[in-house]
Amino acid sequence: MTKTAFVNARLLDPASGLDTLGVLIVEGEKITALGANVAPPAEASVIDCKGLCLAPGLVDMRVAVGEPGEEERETILSTSRSAAAGGITALAMLPNTIPVIDDIAGLEFVARRAREAKLVKIFAYGAVTRGAAGADLAEMGLLADAGAVGFTDGSSAIADALLMRRALSYARVFGKAIVQHPEEPRLAEGGQMNEGEIATRLGLAGIPRAAETIMLQRDLRLVELTGGRYHAAHLSTGEGVELIRQAKRAGLPVTCDTAPPYFALSESDVGEYRTFAKLSPPLRTDQDRREIIAGIADGTIDAIASDHVPQGQDAKRLPFAAAAPGVIGLETLLPVALELYHKGVIGLLDLLRRLTVAPADILGLPLGRLSVGAAADLVIFDLDRPWVIDAAQFRSKSKNSPFDARPVAGRATMTVVDGRIVHVSE
Amino acid sequence: MDQSQSIALPDGFVWTHRHMLGIEGLTAAEITAVLDLADGYVLQNRRVDKRSTELRGRTIMNLFFEDSTRTRTSFELAGKRLGGDVINMSVSTSSVKKGETLLDTALTLNAMNPDFLIVRHAESGAPKLLADKVNCSVINAGDGMHEHPTQALLDALSIRRRKGKLQGLIVAICGDILHSRVARSNIHLLGTMGARVRVVGPPTLIPSAIERMGVEVFTDMERGLRDVDIVMMLRLQSERMSGRFVPSVREYFRFYGLTPERLTAAKPDALIMHPGPMNRGVEIDSEVADDIGRSLILEQVEFGVAVRMACLRLLASTQANA
């Protein structure tokens, strides 16, 4: 079995709190030893990390992929390449493909394509409802058995209260979370950006922040009623964070995530109709942005996901109202998240926890850890190296990044999945 | 351009905007320059020979993705009276597959080397999208709920010619503020020129945070009209009055229609404006609309041509300098 020794690495493991200069040994697909006083075996090939950070590979719990059905936006292969370049070793894709992943065949298709790409680990959510149409429950039990990491209708909210109640109750049996897009659809209908002064000036229909809080409040009552596990995806408002904070305090089985645009950008980035700043949920106020950051810092927000939504030119080079929402994020997740560390908002291990072990735990995956016997899914990154994001260089098939030309610090230099090096950069 | 500049720009004044996409961002001096120039064109338009030569050789394309007879005709006359060549492209929205062909259409037309594209589109920001992609000047002839700059300029000219000024006047803009690009452009313009602007309408038709644009908000018509110099009525589209925003036409007229009685709250010499086309008996009573002593409605139409000539002339000056 091949042995590799990563020497002279700053080992960072949020699960155990390890932060030390040392050595990590990989045999085959597993980590077999790590620590400050580990000596590399004589027969191992040695990779000198030169003091760079070595952490568990990132686990991205919210990624939209165009395959099957919209391969011009993104394929499973291009997703894999893009993720590997971003230091992501495992991701969970949304079921909003064509067709929707609401049966075993859909999950098996994804698994096969991911095996063929053989870069990063790609998991999939099963749809909560058939066709993600919001009416009838999908075969959640069979989907769970076939490897679904959770249930969600992805970019559509589960709007029907009765259906949500049943989904939360039913998913309990299989130990999976229901992942909600927390947005009251009628309040958001026709809306293009955050409701407020900027939307009014631009003459764009607004989406009130209450669209998020109303749905969260309803869902939290249903969680009380059912005891089902609930995960609120991509929080965008300060009040939303506060609702989750209170729910956790009350002991409800609730988790949540956000994505870099919601803590790095705000509604003012829409500027003069920049469609790359059109997201669902929309970018909110600067005050919301600060409260999202506070939620990340105090642990209310468990996970940071890329919320990668590839959109081609033909979906974005349109009048704002006609343009599709969503931005890509696989290759900017790490550097934009690291801004929070560089600004002193959060410690490095805590930040990495939200990018690795926390989302892995929410998905019930034994990933995101540096420990003996764990899969050798690793990212090596240069914490301080400044660079400028250049969307043209992305591996993603779509280039709709709002972070293009942003100066950042920190970049994945090597990505390892099951002991295989899947990405190396300068 | 070495043609006779029959109307000279004021000494030392240089117009710098290549496009006219909105009033937001224009200075008081720039707005005044448009109005001063338009005053001259009002006289030209009343002559027997209405044609001058400032735009001789230039091509103006009217690109209307939304139907509009009066605005399109007004731009057409404006271009022709300045000696330009005007082409009307009617692009019905039904046959256009949204913005994909919007850019394609614009790039195709751009390749024919027009000097001006006059664009009306149902979506906010569409003219800005075009302006970023073409070589010619783009004039926004109304985009979604965003802006309709030449309407605000013609409104300002109409007011200024009657009242002699804009500064210090109290102007009430009444009706469907939410969907109105005319309201937004007028709020920017009147605010910049030092008028006090009120918006008056049912809460469901007043956009959120509109007060941040420097206006006072009234949901009571009598209070909103108290002591105003100008009452600017907006058109309320019938599809918005069947329960979605307002319960019914008769309820709307009962609370927000402009009647002679309601008008008594305004100053005795208050003037009435409407961007047209009017819905008589919905937002405005015929008796008010047809009161020639108080109604500016036909002057608005007349001065629309002059204001559009002034805009074309000023934008043309940047093309000549380019």
XYZ file of C-alpha atoms in Angstrom:
748
model
C 0.000 0.000 0.000
C 1.380 3.399 -0.919
C 2.386 5.547 1.988
C 2.589 9.300 1.879
C 3.968 11.522 4.594
C 2.859 15.140 4.703
C 5.657 16.740 6.681
C 6.201 20.207 8.011
C 2.440 20.851 7.966
C 0.362 23.015 10.276
C -2.152 20.322 11.193
C -5.598 21.795 11.827
C -8.426 19.561 13.008
C -11.485 21.377 14.313
C -13.094 18.163 15.584
C -10.302 17.516 18.074
C -9.002 21.058 18.451
C -5.602 20.067 17.095
C -3.441 22.919 15.817
C 0.197 21.955 15.675
C 3.139 21.765 13.344
C 3.671 18.114 12.519
C 3.386 15.175 10.201
C 0.385 13.311 8.777
C 0.741 9.838 7.318
C -1.606 8.435 4.717
C -1.670 4.767 3.795
C -3.887 3.919 0.866
C -7.107 5.809 1.411
C -6.814 6.380 5.152
C -5.013 8.546 7.634
C -2.836 6.231 9.751
C -0.979 8.654 11.949
C -0.742 12.341 12.669
C 0.813 14.643 15.207
C 3.783 16.738 16.220
C 5.972 13.783 17.072
C 5.150 11.411 14.248
C 8.156 10.304 12.197
C 7.664 9.649 8.478
C 8.221 5.948 7.638
C 11.304 5.332 5.531
C 9.367 3.911 2.568
C 6.831 6.778 2.438
C 6.949 9.371 -0.279
C 7.337 12.723 1.401
C 5.379 15.877 0.643
C 6.889 18.909 2.303
C 4.057 21.284 3.216
C 6.524 24.043 4.086
C 4.524 25.134 7.067
C 1.258 25.572 5.191
C -2.077 24.621 6.750
C -3.266 21.043 6.381
C -6.926 20.606 7.278
C -9.720 18.164 6.545
C -10.994 18.743 3.031
C -13.963 21.103 2.949
C -17.453 19.606 3.012
C -19.834 21.743 0.977
C -23.448 21.024 1.841
C -25.171 23.109 -0.841
C -24.219 22.788 -4.489
C -26.429 22.971 -7.562
C -25.221 20.910 -10.496
C -26.640 21.052 -14.005
C -26.338 17.316 -14.611
C -28.583 15.635 -15.467
C -30.553 17.931 -17.715
C -28.670 21.217 -17.931
C -25.143 20.137 -18.692
C -24.350 23.453 -20.377
C -24.448 25.068 -16.934
C -22.330 22.500 -15.113
C -21.630 18.799 -15.239
C -20.695 16.457 -12.449
C -17.191 16.383 -13.899
C -16.829 20.183 -14.046
C -18.315 20.431 -10.552
C -15.727 17.907 -9.367
C -12.840 19.827 -10.925
C -14.082 23.119 -9.583
C -14.578 21.688 -6.098
C -11.139 20.073 -6.083
C -9.569 23.396 -7.079
C -11.384 25.038 -4.192
C -10.163 22.557 -1.586
C -13.559 20.853 -1.321
C -13.353 17.069 -0.980
C -17.026 16.259 -0.459
C -20.197 17.991 -1.495
C -23.919 17.452 -1.390
C -25.812 18.363 -4.519
C -29.342 19.653 -4.620
C -31.997 17.486 -6.240
C -33.166 20.273 -8.608
C -31.898 18.588 -11.733
C -33.877 17.545 -14.788
C -35.335 15.155 -13.852
C -35.494 15.915 -10.142
C -33.674 13.456 -7.906
C -36.743 11.968 -6.269
C -36.063 8.285 -6.857
C -33.285 5.732 -6.511
C -32.368 5.910 -10.182
C -31.480 9.576 -9.791
C -29.187 8.885 -6.848
C -27.549 6.005 -8.662
C -26.931 8.145 -11.709
C -25.148 10.752 -9.602
C -23.097 8.105 -7.833
C -22.027 6.559 -11.132
C -21.048 9.873 -12.703
C -19.119 10.840 -9.567
C -17.254 7.499 -9.680
C -16.380 8.137 -13.300
C -15.106 11.632 -12.532
C -13.212 10.152 -9.562
C -12.174 13.475 -8.119
C -14.232 14.533 -5.102
C -16.990 12.780 -3.176
C -20.382 13.759 -4.483
C -23.451 13.039 -2.418
C -27.003 14.007 -3.211
C -30.081 15.074 -1.363
C -33.312 13.400 -2.188
C -36.297 15.577 -2.958
C -38.862 15.893 -0.183
C -41.674 15.909 -2.711
C -42.062 14.224 -6.052
C -40.596 16.409 -8.742
C -39.863 18.946 -5.978
C -43.338 20.132 -6.868
C -44.412 20.583 -3.278
C -47.417 18.281 -3.374
C -46.720 14.604 -2.598
C -43.961 13.063 -0.508
C -41.160 11.372 -2.419
C -39.997 7.880 -1.419
C -37.853 9.200 1.398
C -37.180 5.833 2.985
C -35.954 4.230 -0.206
C -33.928 7.337 -0.999
C -32.309 7.265 2.446
C -31.377 3.607 1.975
C -29.860 4.461 -1.401
C -27.608 7.091 0.145
C -29.512 10.374 0.209
C -27.754 12.577 2.779
C -30.887 14.524 3.630
C -34.075 15.785 2.071
C -34.821 19.073 0.463
C -36.761 20.566 -2.392
C -33.613 22.598 -2.971
C -34.327 25.971 -4.470
C -38.066 25.668 -3.819
C -39.488 26.186 -0.372
C -41.719 23.521 1.102
C -44.638 25.891 1.295
C -47.475 23.652 2.423
C -47.545 23.497 6.225
C -49.208 20.104 6.382
C -46.720 18.616 3.973
C -43.843 20.084 5.966
C -45.260 18.632 9.124
C -45.433 15.181 7.570
C -41.981 15.425 6.008
C -40.421 16.346 9.363
C -42.229 13.487 11.106
C -41.456 10.933 8.447
C -37.770 11.811 7.976
C -37.209 11.175 11.710
C -37.515 7.450 11.074
C -34.492 7.583 8.788
C -32.448 10.008 10.877
C -32.214 12.607 8.127
C -32.727 16.336 8.258
C -35.216 18.287 6.183
C -33.308 21.117 4.531
C -35.532 24.100 3.854
C -35.148 27.075 1.519
C -36.729 29.400 4.059
C -38.755 31.772 1.968
C -42.513 32.314 1.992
C -43.163 31.950 -1.741
C -46.137 34.271 -2.020
C -44.289 37.109 -0.290
C -41.316 36.554 -2.563
C -43.363 36.188 -5.742
C -42.104 38.423 -8.529
C -39.437 39.861 -6.246
C -36.010 40.577 -7.688
C -33.945 41.853 -4.778
C -34.209 42.866 -1.138
C -37.176 45.131 -0.540
C -36.158 48.618 0.463
C -34.710 51.878 -0.740
C -32.395 50.409 -3.358
C -35.114 48.246 -4.913
C -37.445 51.243 -4.945
C -34.843 53.438 -6.642
C -34.040 50.787 -9.232
C -37.719 50.113 -9.851
C -37.331 46.441 -9.004
C -39.942 44.461 -7.098
C -38.693 43.682 -3.601
C -38.620 40.568 -1.448
C -39.227 41.544 2.178
C -37.008 40.109 4.886
C -40.203 38.824 6.481
C -40.409 36.239 3.689
C -37.543 34.465 5.456
C -38.626 34.977 9.041
C -42.247 33.980 8.473
C -41.189 30.662 6.953
C -38.629 30.039 9.687
C -41.128 30.772 12.428
C -43.694 28.452 10.933
C -41.150 25.689 10.450
C -39.814 26.024 13.980
C -43.343 25.521 15.338
C -43.611 22.400 13.203
C -40.280 21.175 14.562
C -41.708 21.596 18.073
C -44.736 19.636 17.003
C -42.905 16.774 15.293
C -39.439 16.603 16.832
C -38.082 16.268 13.297
C -34.591 17.416 12.433
C -34.604 20.693 10.524
C -31.898 22.567 8.698
C -32.427 26.100 7.402
C -30.319 26.755 4.332
C -28.616 29.996 3.274
C -29.834 32.374 5.941
C -29.826 35.935 4.688
C -31.342 38.029 7.487
C -30.337 39.028 10.988
C -33.787 38.149 12.317
C -33.465 34.706 10.761
C -30.235 34.129 12.674
C -31.906 35.285 15.876
C -34.810 32.870 15.378
C -32.410 29.943 15.016
C -30.446 31.167 18.027
C -33.600 31.082 20.150
C -34.674 27.707 18.773
C -31.309 26.193 19.672
C -31.534 27.703 23.131
C -34.916 26.013 23.475
C -33.298 22.711 22.585
C -34.908 22.146 19.195
C -33.060 19.849 16.741
C -32.244 22.709 14.417
C -29.184 23.673 12.388
C -28.524 26.240 9.690
C -25.988 27.450 7.167
C -25.193 30.531 5.201
C -23.085 31.231 2.123
C -20.249 33.704 1.464
C -22.359 36.259 -0.458
C -24.506 36.758 2.632
C -21.572 37.738 4.818
C -19.320 39.306 2.170
C -21.832 41.301 0.072
C -25.023 43.274 0.525
C -27.876 44.671 -1.532
C -25.786 47.682 -2.522
C -23.663 45.319 -4.638
C -26.581 45.140 -7.069
C -25.331 48.576 -8.137
C -26.790 49.372 -11.520
C -28.552 46.090 -12.208
C -25.598 43.716 -11.767
C -27.213 40.362 -12.378
C -24.237 38.572 -10.771
C -25.551 40.023 -7.504
C -28.985 38.487 -8.022
C -29.438 35.586 -5.631
C -32.198 33.632 -3.994
C -32.643 34.607 -1.202
C -31.548 38.097 -2.186
C -28.574 39.967 -0.779
C -29.858 41.935 2.194
C -28.802 45.069 4.055
C -25.399 45.749 5.503
C -26.928 45.349 8.972
C -28.096 41.840 8.013
C -24.636 41.084 6.706
C -23.127 42.027 10.060
C -25.656 39.922 11.947
C -24.908 36.932 9.722
C -21.247 37.338 10.647
C -22.180 37.496 14.329
C -24.152 34.274 13.868
C -21.137 32.563 12.330
C -18.899 33.801 15.118
C -21.142 32.658 17.987
C -21.942 29.289 16.407
C -25.621 29.921 15.709
C -24.743 29.341 12.081
C -23.351 25.823 12.053
C -22.061 25.605 8.520
C -20.871 27.708 5.612
C -21.748 26.279 2.208
C -20.817 27.619 -1.202
C -24.443 27.699 -2.410
C -22.934 27.223 -5.850
C -25.497 27.959 -8.574
C -23.971 27.920 -12.055
C -25.726 30.129 -14.624
C -24.561 30.707 -18.180
C -24.265 34.044 -19.978
C -27.666 33.598 -21.585
C -29.267 33.420 -18.136
C -27.415 36.431 -16.743
C -26.915 38.883 -19.618
C -30.503 40.000 -19.358
C -32.513 42.758 -17.775
C -32.331 42.187 -14.012
C -35.885 40.914 -13.656
C -35.416 38.384 -16.446
C -32.039 37.131 -15.230
C -31.780 33.865 -13.307
C -30.729 34.044 -9.649
C -27.627 32.398 -8.238
C -23.854 32.683 -8.157
C -21.056 30.151 -8.335
C -18.935 29.615 -5.268
C -16.928 26.382 -5.178
C -13.628 28.069 -5.937
C -14.230 31.101 -3.740
C -15.642 29.380 -0.650
C -12.323 29.047 1.177
C -10.758 32.460 0.427
C -13.942 34.444 1.074
C -14.622 32.499 4.277
C -11.027 33.145 5.368
C -11.781 36.877 5.266
C -13.659 36.297 8.520
C -10.510 34.858 10.092
C -8.275 37.586 8.694
C -10.626 40.231 10.061
C -10.453 38.646 13.503
C -14.138 37.722 13.586
C -13.517 34.043 14.276
C -10.632 31.720 15.111
C -9.194 29.543 12.387
C -10.277 26.225 13.903
C -13.794 27.525 14.506
C -14.040 28.756 10.943
C -12.781 25.435 9.600
C -15.334 23.610 11.754
C -18.124 25.400 9.831
C -16.543 24.276 6.581
C -15.731 20.670 7.483
C -16.926 18.628 10.427
C -20.093 20.621 11.151
C -21.675 20.151 7.700
C -20.452 16.524 7.662
C -22.275 15.905 10.945
C -25.463 17.545 9.674
C -25.349 15.221 6.669
C -24.485 12.203 8.829
C -21.169 11.666 7.061
C -18.024 10.485 8.905
C -15.961 13.116 7.070
C -14.328 16.429 7.820
C -11.879 15.105 10.410
C -8.159 14.476 10.743
C -8.075 11.274 12.756
C -6.497 7.876 12.556
C -8.669 5.636 10.416
C -10.524 8.503 8.775
C -10.602 8.945 5.011
C -7.565 10.861 3.783
C -9.598 13.826 2.491
C -7.316 16.794 2.911
C -6.748 20.351 1.860
C -3.437 22.125 2.082
C -3.757 25.877 1.923
C -1.625 28.935 2.120
C -3.403 31.008 4.757
C -1.881 34.369 3.985
C -1.023 34.392 0.329
C -2.729 37.322 -1.370
C -4.293 36.810 -4.767
C -7.004 38.322 -6.899
C -9.995 36.213 -7.855
C -10.239 35.779 -11.610
C -13.482 34.130 -12.668
C -12.064 33.418 -16.127
C -9.654 30.941 -14.500
C -12.395 28.921 -12.792
C -12.888 25.252 -13.634
C -16.618 25.733 -13.342
C -18.388 25.837 -16.701
C -20.211 28.979 -15.619
C -18.442 32.159 -14.589
C -21.191 33.965 -12.700
C -19.122 34.992 -9.704
C -19.849 38.214 -7.807
C -16.326 37.946 -6.377
C -14.482 38.392 -9.674
C -11.517 40.775 -9.212
C -11.829 40.659 -5.413
C -8.474 40.682 -3.606
C -8.364 37.861 -1.056
C -5.826 35.997 1.063
C -5.568 32.215 1.294
C -5.779 29.564 -1.352
C -5.907 25.790 -1.618
C -2.581 24.562 -2.985
C -3.323 20.835 -2.821
C -6.468 18.772 -2.472
C -6.411 15.089 -1.556
C -9.364 12.711 -1.704
C -9.001 9.173 -0.307
C -5.242 9.597 -0.468
C -5.281 10.632 -4.141
C -4.010 14.073 -5.080
C -6.850 15.605 -7.095
C -5.604 19.154 -7.325
C -2.269 20.931 -7.100
C -1.626 24.586 -7.758
C 1.370 26.856 -7.429
C -20.429 68.537 -36.595
C -19.891 71.827 -38.304
C -23.540 72.512 -38.940
C -25.157 75.718 -37.857
C -25.756 75.557 -34.177
C -28.985 77.453 -34.271
C -29.278 77.229 -30.518
C -26.010 77.609 -28.695
C -25.225 76.011 -25.367
C -24.678 78.511 -22.559
C -21.149 79.829 -22.345
C -18.740 77.382 -20.851
C -21.360 74.691 -20.380
C -20.345 71.234 -21.494
C -22.787 68.348 -21.480
C -20.883 65.209 -20.539
C -23.422 62.393 -20.533
C -23.429 60.153 -23.553
C -26.708 58.525 -22.555
C -29.911 59.739 -20.935
C -30.861 56.768 -18.788
C -32.421 58.535 -15.842
C -32.772 61.761 -13.918
C -30.911 60.276 -10.946
C -27.380 61.558 -11.202
C -28.176 64.726 -13.176
C -27.274 68.006 -11.478
C -29.536 71.034 -11.145
C -27.345 72.853 -13.676
C -27.744 70.046 -16.197
C -31.497 69.910 -15.737
C -31.657 73.690 -16.129
C -29.627 73.443 -19.327
C -32.124 70.986 -20.808
C -35.061 73.176 -19.853
C -33.441 76.381 -21.158
C -32.670 74.736 -24.455
C -36.176 73.290 -24.624
C -37.688 76.756 -24.115
C -36.118 77.740 -27.414
C -37.440 74.649 -29.144
C -40.960 75.428 -27.920
C -40.770 78.579 -30.029
C -39.321 76.700 -32.996
C -42.148 74.179 -32.805
C -44.726 76.965 -33.026
C -43.283 78.372 -36.247
C -44.589 77.447 -39.660
C -41.192 76.083 -40.618
C -40.388 73.866 -37.668
C -37.282 72.267 -39.006
C -33.678 73.016 -38.094
C -30.478 71.179 -38.936
C -28.631 70.333 -35.739
C -29.083 66.596 -36.244
C -28.663 66.578 -40.013
C -27.204 63.264 -41.097
C -27.808 61.556 -37.806
C -29.914 58.456 -37.417
C -32.366 57.997 -34.567
C -33.922 54.610 -33.969
C -37.048 54.311 -31.891
C -36.876 50.894 -30.277
C -40.099 50.331 -28.384
C -40.567 46.979 -26.697
C -43.761 48.307 -25.112
C -46.518 49.961 -27.063
C -46.685 53.705 -26.773
C -48.125 55.988 -29.380
C -47.548 59.351 -27.804
C -44.013 58.960 -26.561
C -42.841 57.328 -29.759
C -44.489 60.014 -31.893
C -43.013 62.716 -29.702
C -39.484 61.345 -30.147
C -40.092 60.903 -33.857
C -41.147 64.529 -34.259
C -38.259 65.700 -32.107
C -35.741 63.888 -34.283
C -37.285 65.069 -37.541
C -37.573 68.692 -36.474
C -33.847 68.711 -35.761
C -33.189 67.389 -39.254
C -32.359 63.820 -38.263
C -33.476 60.580 -39.865
C -35.900 58.667 -37.671
C -36.725 54.993 -37.918
C -39.405 53.302 -35.854
C -38.816 49.748 -34.774
C -41.868 48.287 -33.135
C -40.823 45.182 -31.328
C -43.862 43.623 -29.815
C -43.073 41.954 -26.551
C -44.938 38.816 -27.482
C -42.572 37.981 -30.296
C -39.491 38.878 -28.319
C -38.191 36.156 -26.098
C -37.304 38.517 -23.317
C -33.827 39.969 -22.989
C -31.937 37.352 -24.914
C -33.116 38.929 -28.092
C -33.023 42.346 -26.452
C -29.237 42.327 -26.598
C -29.211 40.578 -29.957
C -31.602 43.122 -31.417
C -29.591 45.978 -30.009
C -26.301 44.650 -31.329
C -27.827 44.100 -34.755
C -29.179 47.631 -34.863
C -25.927 48.984 -33.489
C -24.127 47.454 -36.437
C -26.163 49.754 -38.689
C -24.481 52.735 -37.016
C -27.377 54.656 -35.545
C -26.516 57.720 -33.497
C -29.361 57.324 -31.047
C -31.379 54.433 -29.729
C -34.582 55.504 -28.012
C -35.566 52.559 -25.859
C -38.741 51.696 -24.059
C -38.851 48.361 -22.253
C -41.076 46.691 -19.683
C -38.142 45.762 -17.489
C -36.241 48.090 -15.197
C -32.624 48.491 -16.244
C -33.041 47.300 -19.836
C -31.766 50.603 -21.373
C -28.734 50.473 -19.078
C -28.004 46.945 -20.290
C -28.162 48.186 -23.902
C -26.120 51.294 -23.194
C -23.277 49.106 -21.961
C -23.185 47.222 -25.257
C -23.708 49.768 -28.034
C -21.663 52.615 -29.482
C -24.469 55.133 -29.833
C -26.345 57.272 -27.334
C -29.223 55.566 -25.563
C -32.230 57.523 -24.358
C -34.481 55.807 -21.871
C -38.078 56.286 -22.998
C -39.361 54.428 -19.957
C -38.039 51.237 -18.348
C -40.253 49.137 -16.140
C -40.785 50.777 -12.784
C -37.461 52.594 -12.905
C -37.299 55.900 -14.796
C -38.843 57.924 -17.591
C -36.488 60.888 -17.685
C -37.919 62.833 -20.632
C -41.379 62.737 -19.027
C -39.997 64.317 -15.850
C -38.176 66.943 -17.913
C -41.302 67.847 -19.871
C -43.256 68.015 -16.632
C -40.641 70.352 -15.211
C -40.735 72.532 -18.325
C -44.520 72.708 -18.138
C -44.381 73.772 -14.503
C -41.553 76.239 -15.008
C -43.239 77.977 -17.899
C -46.400 78.539 -15.836
C -44.926 79.149 -12.405
C -41.636 80.671 -13.466
C -39.669 78.381 -11.160
C -39.460 74.948 -9.591
C -37.699 75.781 -6.362
C -39.939 75.995 -3.325
C -43.056 74.636 -5.017
C -45.022 71.922 -3.268
C -45.819 69.085 -5.658
C -48.114 66.159 -4.858
C -47.638 63.056 -7.005
C -50.812 61.019 -6.618
C -51.834 57.471 -7.360
C -49.908 54.331 -8.261
C -46.432 55.330 -7.081
C -45.316 51.697 -6.759
C -45.389 50.881 -10.459
C -44.616 54.359 -11.741
C -41.380 55.258 -13.489
C -42.833 58.729 -14.029
C -43.106 59.179 -10.271
C -39.518 58.104 -9.670
C -38.084 60.393 -12.329
C -40.157 63.298 -11.070
C -39.094 62.670 -7.482
C -35.447 62.841 -8.514
C -35.924 65.895 -10.703
C -38.136 67.961 -8.442
C -36.018 67.140 -5.407
C -32.841 68.143 -7.225
C -34.440 71.426 -8.285
C -35.515 72.290 -4.738
C -39.224 71.551 -4.888
C -40.967 69.796 -1.997
C -42.395 66.505 -3.161
C -45.248 64.554 -1.630
C -46.467 61.170 -2.746
C -50.123 60.410 -2.153
C -51.823 57.084 -2.629
C -53.130 53.920 -1.022
C -50.461 52.141 1.073
C -50.513 49.143 -1.259
C -49.316 51.363 -4.108
C -46.551 53.173 -2.231
C -43.165 51.451 -2.477
C -41.200 50.652 0.626
C -38.631 53.188 1.831
C -39.835 55.818 -0.684
C -39.336 58.438 2.049
C -35.621 57.751 1.708
C -35.871 59.400 -1.690
C -36.706 62.646 0.067
C -40.484 62.700 -0.216
C -43.312 63.001 2.292
C -45.812 60.155 2.185
C -49.569 60.704 2.488
C -52.254 58.059 2.342
C -55.044 60.606 2.770
C -55.798 62.551 -0.392
C -57.189 65.686 1.314
C -54.171 66.017 3.559
C -51.784 65.253 0.762
C -53.254 67.975 -1.418
C -53.325 70.669 1.265
C -51.562 73.822 0.050
C -49.891 72.203 -2.921
C -48.914 74.174 -6.029
C -48.983 71.227 -8.395
C -51.119 68.092 -8.450
C -49.511 65.441 -10.589
C -51.864 62.551 -11.208
C -50.617 59.140 -12.315
C -52.397 56.608 -14.406
C -53.733 53.563 -12.565
C -53.858 50.503 -14.749
C -57.127 48.660 -14.601
C -55.596 45.231 -13.971
C -54.297 46.579 -10.667
C -57.760 47.552 -9.470
C -59.525 44.222 -9.361
C -58.498 43.181 -5.893
C -54.756 42.784 -6.212
C -53.687 46.238 -5.051
C -56.976 48.106 -4.763
C -60.384 46.489 -4.243
C -62.250 48.218 -7.067
C -62.368 51.165 -9.414
C -65.192 52.846 -7.575
C -63.487 52.492 -4.235
C -60.306 53.947 -5.696
C -62.101 56.936 -7.170
C -63.971 57.445 -3.900
C -60.758 57.823 -1.906
C -58.077 58.819 -4.413
C -59.836 60.267 -7.455
C -59.134 63.927 -8.199
C -62.435 65.779 -7.966
C -63.166 69.531 -7.892
C -64.118 69.240 -4.204
C -60.906 67.521 -3.278
C -58.912 70.053 -5.244
C -60.127 72.842 -2.972
C -57.545 71.701 -0.436
C -54.781 72.751 -2.820
C -53.665 76.340 -3.399
C -56.225 78.345 -5.395
C -53.823 78.577 -8.328
C -52.734 74.951 -8.175
C -52.143 73.297 -11.533
C -53.137 69.792 -12.599
C -50.884 67.459 -14.543
C -51.208 63.961 -15.926
C -48.702 62.000 -18.021
C -51.536 60.430 -19.994
C -53.391 58.548 -21.145
C -56.046 59.481 -18.617
C -58.662 57.200 -17.121
C -61.489 59.661 -16.661
C -63.589 58.737 -13.669
C -60.883 56.488 -12.289
C -58.096 58.758 -11.141
C -59.349 62.064 -12.476
C -62.712 63.732 -12.860
C -63.397 65.125 -16.344
C -64.319 68.507 -14.956
C -60.807 68.835 -13.520
C -59.021 67.372 -16.508
C -60.719 69.730 -18.931
C -60.345 72.941 -16.893
C -58.027 74.812 -19.241
C -57.192 77.375 -16.568
C -55.710 74.709 -14.334
C -54.908 71.712 -16.452
C -51.438 71.482 -17.980
C -52.214 68.203 -19.685
C -52.052 69.413 -23.288
C -49.049 71.636 -22.640
C -47.258 68.584 -21.295
C -47.765 66.905 -24.645
C -46.627 69.982 -26.581
C -43.496 70.526 -24.503
C -42.627 66.869 -24.666
C -41.401 67.359 -28.221
C -39.278 70.378 -27.256
C -37.714 68.606 -24.280
C -36.843 65.592 -26.404
C -35.262 67.880 -29.000
C -33.168 69.409 -26.233
C -32.065 65.980 -25.007
C -31.121 64.865 -28.518
C -29.228 68.097 -29.089
C -27.255 67.819 -25.843
C -26.381 64.168 -26.334
C -25.379 64.936 -29.919
C -22.848 67.419 -28.591
C -21.031 64.571 -26.841
C -21.007 62.533 -30.028
C -19.449 65.410 -31.924
C -16.772 65.717 -29.294
C -16.018 62.021 -29.303
